[in-house]
Structures are given as C-alpha cells and as structure tokens.
Coordinates of N, CA and C in Angstrom, one line a residue:
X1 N -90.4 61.6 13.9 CA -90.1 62.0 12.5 C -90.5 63.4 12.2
X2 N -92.0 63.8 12.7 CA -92.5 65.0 12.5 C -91.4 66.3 13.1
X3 N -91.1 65.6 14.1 CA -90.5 66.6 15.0 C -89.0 67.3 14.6
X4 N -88.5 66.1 13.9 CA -87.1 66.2 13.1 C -87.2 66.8 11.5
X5 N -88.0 66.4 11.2 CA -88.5 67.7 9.9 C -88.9 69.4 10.4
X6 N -89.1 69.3 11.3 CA -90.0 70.7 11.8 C -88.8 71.7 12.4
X7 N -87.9 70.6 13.4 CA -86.2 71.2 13.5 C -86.1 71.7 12.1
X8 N -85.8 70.6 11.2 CA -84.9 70.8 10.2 C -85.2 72.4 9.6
X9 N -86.8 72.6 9.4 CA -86.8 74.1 8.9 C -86.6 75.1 9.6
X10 N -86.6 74.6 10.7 CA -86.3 75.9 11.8 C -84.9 76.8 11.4
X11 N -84.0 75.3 11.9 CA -82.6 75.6 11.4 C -82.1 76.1 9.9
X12 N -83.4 75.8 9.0 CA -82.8 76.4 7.8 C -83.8 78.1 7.9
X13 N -84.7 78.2 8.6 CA -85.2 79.7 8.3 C -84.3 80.3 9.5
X14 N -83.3 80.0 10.5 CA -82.8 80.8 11.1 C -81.2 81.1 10.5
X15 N -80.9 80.3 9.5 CA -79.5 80.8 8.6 C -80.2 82.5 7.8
X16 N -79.0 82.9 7.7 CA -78.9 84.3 6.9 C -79.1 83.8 5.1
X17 N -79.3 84.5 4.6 CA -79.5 84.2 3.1 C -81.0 83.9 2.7
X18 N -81.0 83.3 1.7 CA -82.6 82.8 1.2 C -82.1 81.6 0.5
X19 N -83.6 80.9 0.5 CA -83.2 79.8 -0.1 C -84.4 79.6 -1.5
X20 N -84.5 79.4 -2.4 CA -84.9 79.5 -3.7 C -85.4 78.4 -4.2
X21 N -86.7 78.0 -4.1 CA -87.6 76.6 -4.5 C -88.3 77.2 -5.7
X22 N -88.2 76.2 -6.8 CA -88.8 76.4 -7.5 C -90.1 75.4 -7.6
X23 N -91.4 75.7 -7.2 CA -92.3 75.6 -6.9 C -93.6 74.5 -8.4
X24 N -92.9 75.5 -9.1 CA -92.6 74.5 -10.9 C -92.7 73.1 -11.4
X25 N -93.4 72.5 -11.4 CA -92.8 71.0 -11.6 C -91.8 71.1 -13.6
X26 N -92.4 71.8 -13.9 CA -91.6 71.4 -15.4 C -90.2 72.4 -15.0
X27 N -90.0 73.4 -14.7 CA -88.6 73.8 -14.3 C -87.8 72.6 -13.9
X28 N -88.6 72.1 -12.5 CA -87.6 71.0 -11.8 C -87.2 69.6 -12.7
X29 N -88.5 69.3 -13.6 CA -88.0 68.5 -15.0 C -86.8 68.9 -15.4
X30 N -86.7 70.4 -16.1 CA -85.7 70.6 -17.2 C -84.9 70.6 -16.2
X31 N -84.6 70.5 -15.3 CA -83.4 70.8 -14.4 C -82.4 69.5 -14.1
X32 N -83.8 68.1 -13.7 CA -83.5 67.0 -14.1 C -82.7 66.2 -15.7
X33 N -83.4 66.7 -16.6 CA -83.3 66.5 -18.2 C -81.8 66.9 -18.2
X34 N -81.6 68.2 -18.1 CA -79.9 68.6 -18.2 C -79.0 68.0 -17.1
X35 N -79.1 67.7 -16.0 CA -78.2 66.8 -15.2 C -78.1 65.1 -15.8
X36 N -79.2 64.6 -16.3 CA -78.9 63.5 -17.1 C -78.4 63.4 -18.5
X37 N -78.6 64.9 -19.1 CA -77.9 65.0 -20.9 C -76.5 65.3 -20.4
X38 N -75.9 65.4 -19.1 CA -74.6 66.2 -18.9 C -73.9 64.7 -18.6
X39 N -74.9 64.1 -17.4 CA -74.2 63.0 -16.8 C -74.0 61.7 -18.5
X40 N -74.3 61.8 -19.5 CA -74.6 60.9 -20.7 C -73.4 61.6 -21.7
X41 N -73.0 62.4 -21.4 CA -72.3 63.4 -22.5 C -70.8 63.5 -21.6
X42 N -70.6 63.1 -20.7 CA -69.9 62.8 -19.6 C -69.2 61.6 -20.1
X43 N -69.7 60.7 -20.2 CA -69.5 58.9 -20.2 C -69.3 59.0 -22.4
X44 N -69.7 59.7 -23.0 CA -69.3 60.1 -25.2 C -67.7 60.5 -24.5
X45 N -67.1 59.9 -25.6 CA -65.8 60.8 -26.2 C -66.3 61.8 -27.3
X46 N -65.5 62.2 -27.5 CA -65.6 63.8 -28.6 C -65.2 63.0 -29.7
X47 N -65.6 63.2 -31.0 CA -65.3 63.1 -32.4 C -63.5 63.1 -32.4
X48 N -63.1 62.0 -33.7 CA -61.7 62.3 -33.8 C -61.9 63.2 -34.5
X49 N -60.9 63.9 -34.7 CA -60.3 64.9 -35.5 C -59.0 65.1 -36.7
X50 N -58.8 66.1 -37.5 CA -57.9 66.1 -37.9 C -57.6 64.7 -38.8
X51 N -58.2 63.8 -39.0 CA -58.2 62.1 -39.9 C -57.5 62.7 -41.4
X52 N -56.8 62.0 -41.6 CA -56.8 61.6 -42.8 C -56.8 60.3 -43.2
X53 N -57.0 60.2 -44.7 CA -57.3 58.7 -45.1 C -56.5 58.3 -46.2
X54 N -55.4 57.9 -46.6 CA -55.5 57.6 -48.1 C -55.8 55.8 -48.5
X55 N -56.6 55.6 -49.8 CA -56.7 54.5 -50.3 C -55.8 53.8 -49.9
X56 N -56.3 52.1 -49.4 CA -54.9 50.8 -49.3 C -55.5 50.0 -49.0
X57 N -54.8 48.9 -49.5 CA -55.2 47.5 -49.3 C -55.6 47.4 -47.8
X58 N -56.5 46.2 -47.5 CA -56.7 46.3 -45.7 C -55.8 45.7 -45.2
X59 N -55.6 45.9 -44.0 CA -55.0 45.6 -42.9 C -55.5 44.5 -42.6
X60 N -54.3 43.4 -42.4 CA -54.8 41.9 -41.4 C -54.4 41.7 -40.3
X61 N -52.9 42.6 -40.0 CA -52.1 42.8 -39.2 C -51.2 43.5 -39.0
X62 N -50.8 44.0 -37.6 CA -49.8 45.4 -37.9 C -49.1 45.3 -36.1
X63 N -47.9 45.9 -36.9 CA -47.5 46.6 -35.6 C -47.3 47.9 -34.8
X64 N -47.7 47.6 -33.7 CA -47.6 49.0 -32.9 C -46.5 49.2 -32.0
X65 N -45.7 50.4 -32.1 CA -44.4 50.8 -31.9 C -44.3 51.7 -30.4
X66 N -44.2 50.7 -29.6 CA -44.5 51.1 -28.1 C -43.7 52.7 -27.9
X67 N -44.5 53.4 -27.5 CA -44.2 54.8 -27.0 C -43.7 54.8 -25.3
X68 N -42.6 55.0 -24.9 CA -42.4 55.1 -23.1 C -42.9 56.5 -22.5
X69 N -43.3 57.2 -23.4 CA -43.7 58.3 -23.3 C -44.9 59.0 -22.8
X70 N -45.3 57.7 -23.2 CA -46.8 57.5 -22.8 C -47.3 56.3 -21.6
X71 N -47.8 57.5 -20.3 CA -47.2 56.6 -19.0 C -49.1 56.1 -18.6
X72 N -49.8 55.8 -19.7 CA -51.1 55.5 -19.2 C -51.2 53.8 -19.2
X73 N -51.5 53.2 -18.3 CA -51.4 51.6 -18.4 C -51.9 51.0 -19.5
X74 N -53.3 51.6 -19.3 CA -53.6 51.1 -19.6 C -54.3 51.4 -21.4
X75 N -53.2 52.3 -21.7 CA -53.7 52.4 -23.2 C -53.2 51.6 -23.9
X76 N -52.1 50.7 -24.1 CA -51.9 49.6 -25.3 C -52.9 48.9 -25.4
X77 N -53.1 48.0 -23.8 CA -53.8 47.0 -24.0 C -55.9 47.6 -24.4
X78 N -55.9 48.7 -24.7 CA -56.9 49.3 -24.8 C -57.1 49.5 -26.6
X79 N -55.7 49.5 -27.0 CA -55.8 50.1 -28.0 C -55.7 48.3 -29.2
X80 N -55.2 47.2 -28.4 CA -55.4 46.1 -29.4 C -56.8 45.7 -28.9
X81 N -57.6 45.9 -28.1 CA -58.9 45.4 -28.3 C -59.6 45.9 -29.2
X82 N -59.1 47.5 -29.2 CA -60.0 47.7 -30.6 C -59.6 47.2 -31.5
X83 N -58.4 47.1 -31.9 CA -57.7 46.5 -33.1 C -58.1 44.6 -33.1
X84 N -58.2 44.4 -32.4 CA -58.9 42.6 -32.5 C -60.4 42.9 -32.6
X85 N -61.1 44.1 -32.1 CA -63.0 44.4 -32.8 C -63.0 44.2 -34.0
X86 N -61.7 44.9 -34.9 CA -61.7 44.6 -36.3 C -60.9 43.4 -36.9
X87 N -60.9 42.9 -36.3 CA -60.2 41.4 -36.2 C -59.2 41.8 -37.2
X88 N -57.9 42.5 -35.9 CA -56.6 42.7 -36.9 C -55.9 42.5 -35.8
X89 N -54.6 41.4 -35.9 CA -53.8 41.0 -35.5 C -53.0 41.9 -35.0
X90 N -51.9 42.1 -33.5 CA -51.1 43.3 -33.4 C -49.6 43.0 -32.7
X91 N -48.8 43.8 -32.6 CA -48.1 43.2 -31.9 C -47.0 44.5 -31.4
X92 N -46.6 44.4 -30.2 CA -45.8 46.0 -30.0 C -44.5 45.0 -30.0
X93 N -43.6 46.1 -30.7 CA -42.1 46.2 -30.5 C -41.8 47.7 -29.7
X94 N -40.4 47.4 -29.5 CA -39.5 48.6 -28.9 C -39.2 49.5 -30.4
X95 N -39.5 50.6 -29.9 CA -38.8 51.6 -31.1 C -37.4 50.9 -31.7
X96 N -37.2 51.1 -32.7 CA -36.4 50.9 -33.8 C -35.7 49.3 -34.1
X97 N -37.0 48.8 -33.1 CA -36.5 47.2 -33.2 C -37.9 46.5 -34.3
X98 N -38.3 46.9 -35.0 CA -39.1 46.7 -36.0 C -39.7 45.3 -36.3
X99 N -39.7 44.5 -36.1 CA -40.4 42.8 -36.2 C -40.5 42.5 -37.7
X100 N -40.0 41.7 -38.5 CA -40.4 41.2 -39.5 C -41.6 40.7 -39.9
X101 N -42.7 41.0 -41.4 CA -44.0 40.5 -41.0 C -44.8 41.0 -40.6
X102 N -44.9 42.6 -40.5 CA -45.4 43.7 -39.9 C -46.7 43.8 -41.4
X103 N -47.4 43.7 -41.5 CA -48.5 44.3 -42.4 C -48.2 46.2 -42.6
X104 N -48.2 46.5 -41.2 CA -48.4 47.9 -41.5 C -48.0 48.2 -39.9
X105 N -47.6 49.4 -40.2 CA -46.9 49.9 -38.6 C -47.9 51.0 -38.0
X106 N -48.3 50.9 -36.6 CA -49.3 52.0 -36.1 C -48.5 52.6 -34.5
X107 N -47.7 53.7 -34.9 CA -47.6 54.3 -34.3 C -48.6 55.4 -33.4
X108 N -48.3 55.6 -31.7 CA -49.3 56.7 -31.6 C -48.7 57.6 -30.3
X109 N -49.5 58.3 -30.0 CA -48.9 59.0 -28.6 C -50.0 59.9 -27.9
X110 N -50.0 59.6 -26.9 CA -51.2 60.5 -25.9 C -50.4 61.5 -24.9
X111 N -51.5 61.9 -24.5 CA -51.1 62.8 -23.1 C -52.2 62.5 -22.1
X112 N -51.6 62.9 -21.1 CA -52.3 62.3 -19.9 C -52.3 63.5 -19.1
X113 N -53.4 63.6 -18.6 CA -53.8 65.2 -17.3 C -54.0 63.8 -15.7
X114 N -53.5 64.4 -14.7 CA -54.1 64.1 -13.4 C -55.1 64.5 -12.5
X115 N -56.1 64.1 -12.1 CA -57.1 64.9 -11.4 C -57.8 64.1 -10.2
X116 N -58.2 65.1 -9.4 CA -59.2 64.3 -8.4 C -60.1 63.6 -9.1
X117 N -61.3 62.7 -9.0 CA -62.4 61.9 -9.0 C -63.2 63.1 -8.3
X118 N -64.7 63.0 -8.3 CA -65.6 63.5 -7.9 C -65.5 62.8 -6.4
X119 N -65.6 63.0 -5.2 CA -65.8 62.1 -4.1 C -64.9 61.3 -4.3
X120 N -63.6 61.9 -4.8 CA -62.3 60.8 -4.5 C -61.2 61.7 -3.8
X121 N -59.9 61.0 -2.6 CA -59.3 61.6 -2.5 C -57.8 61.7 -2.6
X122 N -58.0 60.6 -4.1 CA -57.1 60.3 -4.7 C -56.5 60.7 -6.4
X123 N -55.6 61.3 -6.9 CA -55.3 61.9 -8.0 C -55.3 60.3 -8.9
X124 N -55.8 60.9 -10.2 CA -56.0 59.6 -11.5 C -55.8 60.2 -12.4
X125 N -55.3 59.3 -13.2 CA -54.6 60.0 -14.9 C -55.9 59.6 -15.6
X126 N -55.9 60.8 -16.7 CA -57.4 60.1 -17.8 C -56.2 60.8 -18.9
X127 N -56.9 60.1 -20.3 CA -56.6 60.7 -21.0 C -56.9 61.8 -22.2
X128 N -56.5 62.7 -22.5 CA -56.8 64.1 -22.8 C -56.5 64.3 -24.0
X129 N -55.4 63.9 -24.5 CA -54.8 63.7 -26.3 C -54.4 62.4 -26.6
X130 N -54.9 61.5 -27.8 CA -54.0 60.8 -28.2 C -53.9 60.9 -29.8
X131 N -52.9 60.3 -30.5 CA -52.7 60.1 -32.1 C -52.2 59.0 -32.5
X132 N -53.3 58.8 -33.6 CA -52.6 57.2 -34.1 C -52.2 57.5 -35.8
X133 N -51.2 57.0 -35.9 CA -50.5 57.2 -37.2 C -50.4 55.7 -38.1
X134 N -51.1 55.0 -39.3 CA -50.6 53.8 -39.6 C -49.7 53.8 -40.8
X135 N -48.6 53.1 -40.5 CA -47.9 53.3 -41.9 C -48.0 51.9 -42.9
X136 N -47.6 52.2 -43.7 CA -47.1 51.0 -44.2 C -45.9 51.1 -45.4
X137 N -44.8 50.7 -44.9 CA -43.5 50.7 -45.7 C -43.2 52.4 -46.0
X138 N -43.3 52.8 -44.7 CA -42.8 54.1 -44.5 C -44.3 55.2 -45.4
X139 N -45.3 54.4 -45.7 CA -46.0 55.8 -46.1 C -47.0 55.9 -45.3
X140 N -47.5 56.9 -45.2 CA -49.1 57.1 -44.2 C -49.9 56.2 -44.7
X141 N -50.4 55.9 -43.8 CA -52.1 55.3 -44.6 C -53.1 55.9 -44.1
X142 N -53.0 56.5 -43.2 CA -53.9 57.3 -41.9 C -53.3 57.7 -41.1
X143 N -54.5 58.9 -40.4 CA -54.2 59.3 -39.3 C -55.1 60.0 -38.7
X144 N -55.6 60.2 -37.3 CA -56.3 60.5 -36.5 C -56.2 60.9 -35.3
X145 N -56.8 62.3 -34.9 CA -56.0 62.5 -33.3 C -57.9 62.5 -32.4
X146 N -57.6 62.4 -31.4 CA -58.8 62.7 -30.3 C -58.1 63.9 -29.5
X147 N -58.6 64.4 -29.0 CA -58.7 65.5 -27.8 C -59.9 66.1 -27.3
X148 N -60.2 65.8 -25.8 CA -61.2 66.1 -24.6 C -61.0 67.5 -25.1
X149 N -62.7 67.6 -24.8 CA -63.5 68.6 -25.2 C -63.1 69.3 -24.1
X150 N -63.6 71.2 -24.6 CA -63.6 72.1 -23.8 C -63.9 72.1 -21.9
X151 N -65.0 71.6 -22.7 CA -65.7 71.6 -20.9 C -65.2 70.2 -20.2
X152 N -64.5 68.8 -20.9 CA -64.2 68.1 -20.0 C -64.8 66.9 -19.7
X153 N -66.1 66.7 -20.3 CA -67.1 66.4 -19.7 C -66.6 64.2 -20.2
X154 N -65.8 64.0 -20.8 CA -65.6 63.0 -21.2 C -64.5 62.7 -20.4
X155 N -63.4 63.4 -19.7 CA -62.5 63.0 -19.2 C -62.2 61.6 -18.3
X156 N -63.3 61.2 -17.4 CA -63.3 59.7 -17.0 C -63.7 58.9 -18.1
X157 N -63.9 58.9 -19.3 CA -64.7 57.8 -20.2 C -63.5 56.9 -19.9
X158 N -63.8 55.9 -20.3 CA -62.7 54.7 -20.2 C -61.8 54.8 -21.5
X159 N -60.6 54.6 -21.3 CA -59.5 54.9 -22.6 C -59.8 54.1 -23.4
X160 N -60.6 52.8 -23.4 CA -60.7 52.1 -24.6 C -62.2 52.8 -25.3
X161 N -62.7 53.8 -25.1 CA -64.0 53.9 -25.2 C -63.4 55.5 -26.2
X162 N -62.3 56.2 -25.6 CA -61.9 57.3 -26.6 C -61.3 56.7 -27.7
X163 N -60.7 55.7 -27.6 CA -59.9 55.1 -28.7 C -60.4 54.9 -29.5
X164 N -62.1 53.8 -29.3 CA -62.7 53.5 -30.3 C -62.7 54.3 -31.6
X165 N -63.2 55.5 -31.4 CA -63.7 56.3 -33.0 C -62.3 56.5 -33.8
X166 N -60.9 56.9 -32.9 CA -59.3 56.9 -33.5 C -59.1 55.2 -34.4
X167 N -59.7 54.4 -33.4 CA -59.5 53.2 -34.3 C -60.1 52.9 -35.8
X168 N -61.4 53.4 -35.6 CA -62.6 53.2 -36.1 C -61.8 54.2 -37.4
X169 N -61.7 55.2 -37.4 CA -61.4 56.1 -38.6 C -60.0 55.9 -39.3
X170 N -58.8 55.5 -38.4 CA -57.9 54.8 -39.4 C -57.7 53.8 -40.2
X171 N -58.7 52.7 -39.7 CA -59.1 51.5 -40.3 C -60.1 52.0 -40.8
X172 N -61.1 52.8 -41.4 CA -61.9 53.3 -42.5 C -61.8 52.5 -43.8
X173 N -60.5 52.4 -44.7 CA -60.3 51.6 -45.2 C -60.4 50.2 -45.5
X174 N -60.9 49.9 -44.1 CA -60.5 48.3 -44.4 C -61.9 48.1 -44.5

C-alpha cells in the first residue's frame, strides 16, 4: 500500500506543471460549502415569472388543451399531478375539440433543449420554457411562464418539480 502511494507521487512530481494544495482547512470548507449550495440550487427551479392574476371564482375543474408541439413525455402527466395537489379535476382534449363541462380551460406550451447528462452518453430533453394560460369562457384568469436560469443549474430538475410554482401561481386564486 505504502509502496503504491509513494509511486503515486513520483508520477505526479515527474509531470510538467504544478499542482496547487491548499494546505487551509477552512478554504477546503468553503470550497466544499459552494459545491453543495451549487449541487442544491441545481435540484430549485427558478421563480415563475411574468404571472398575472385576475380575481375568479375557484377552480374545481378544468381543461387542458393538448399542445403536439410540445414533445416532452412527460409534461402533461406532470402537469395534472400538480393540478390534483390542489385537488382540481383535469382532463386534456385535442385542440378545437373543446369537452363540455369544462370549469376553465388551461392552455400551455414549453420548449425543450437536448443535452448530454453528466457521465451520460446519451442526449435527454429537460425542460427550459414553459407557459400556462387559464381561461375561463374565453377570458384570462392567469398566467404564468418559467424559464431555466442563466447558468442552468436547474436544468435536470424533474418537470413536475418546475411546474410546481407555474401551477402554484395560476391557481393563486383559489
């Protein structure tokens, strides 16, 4: 064991360059501290944005107006769990085939980026924009958009985890 540690620095003092130990224990802390506030701030969505609100009776149930445009699996079924957290009934139609019995209509639409995984070597969609619009009998009742922050750092969050606060703030009212 001794012998294979004693290689090991040989081999690192006979490379070109230097190598830079911080000798410090509270450096090597803060160093730790920021790789855990990054890896934690990684896993937050960003604040929605852009909300509006106006006064209305609450929602008991509504429909949502399936987008094909939007090629993430797994965001409808993402987006009625939040909507059953607030125990509100949902149900998707096809554009312009409208369901009778609709409480209130929630239209939305995202965008989707592709990217490697850390230690993956396979391309994954996350999602990067979405917008939820609720109407009811053609008027707004809300609205709310998300979009990943500059640096990114939320991009794997789970899409039911960005949706939450879009949900959370159009249903304000209720």
């Amino acid at each position: 064991m001794v012998y294979k540690s004693a290689l090991a620095m040989l081999s690192l003092l006979a490379l070109p360059g230097c190598v830079v130990m911080q000798p410090d224990p509270t450096l090597e802390a803060i160093k730790l501290i920021s790789v855990a506030i990054t890896g934690v701030a990684s896993m937050t969505p960003g604040p929605t944005q852009n909300t509006i609100l106006h006064p209305h009776a609450p929602v008991k149930n509504l429909c949502i107006e399936w987008n094909r445009g939007v090629a993430l699996p797994d965001f409808v079924p993402a987006l009625q769990s939040e909507l059953q957290r607030h125990a509100i009934e949902s149900r998707v139609y096809e554009a312009g085939m409208q369901p009778s019995g609709c409480g209130a209509e929630l239209a939305y639409t995202a965008f989707l980026q592709w990217e490697k995984r850390s230690f993956g070597d396979d391309y994954a969609p996350y999602l990067s924009y979405a917008a939820l619009t609720l109407r009811q009998n053609g008027t707004v009742l809300a609205s709310a958009n998300y979009e990943m922050g500059v640096m990114g750092y939320d991009k794997w969050t789970p899409t039911r985890k960005k949706l939450a606060p879009l949900v959370d703030a159009v249903l304000a009212g209720n």
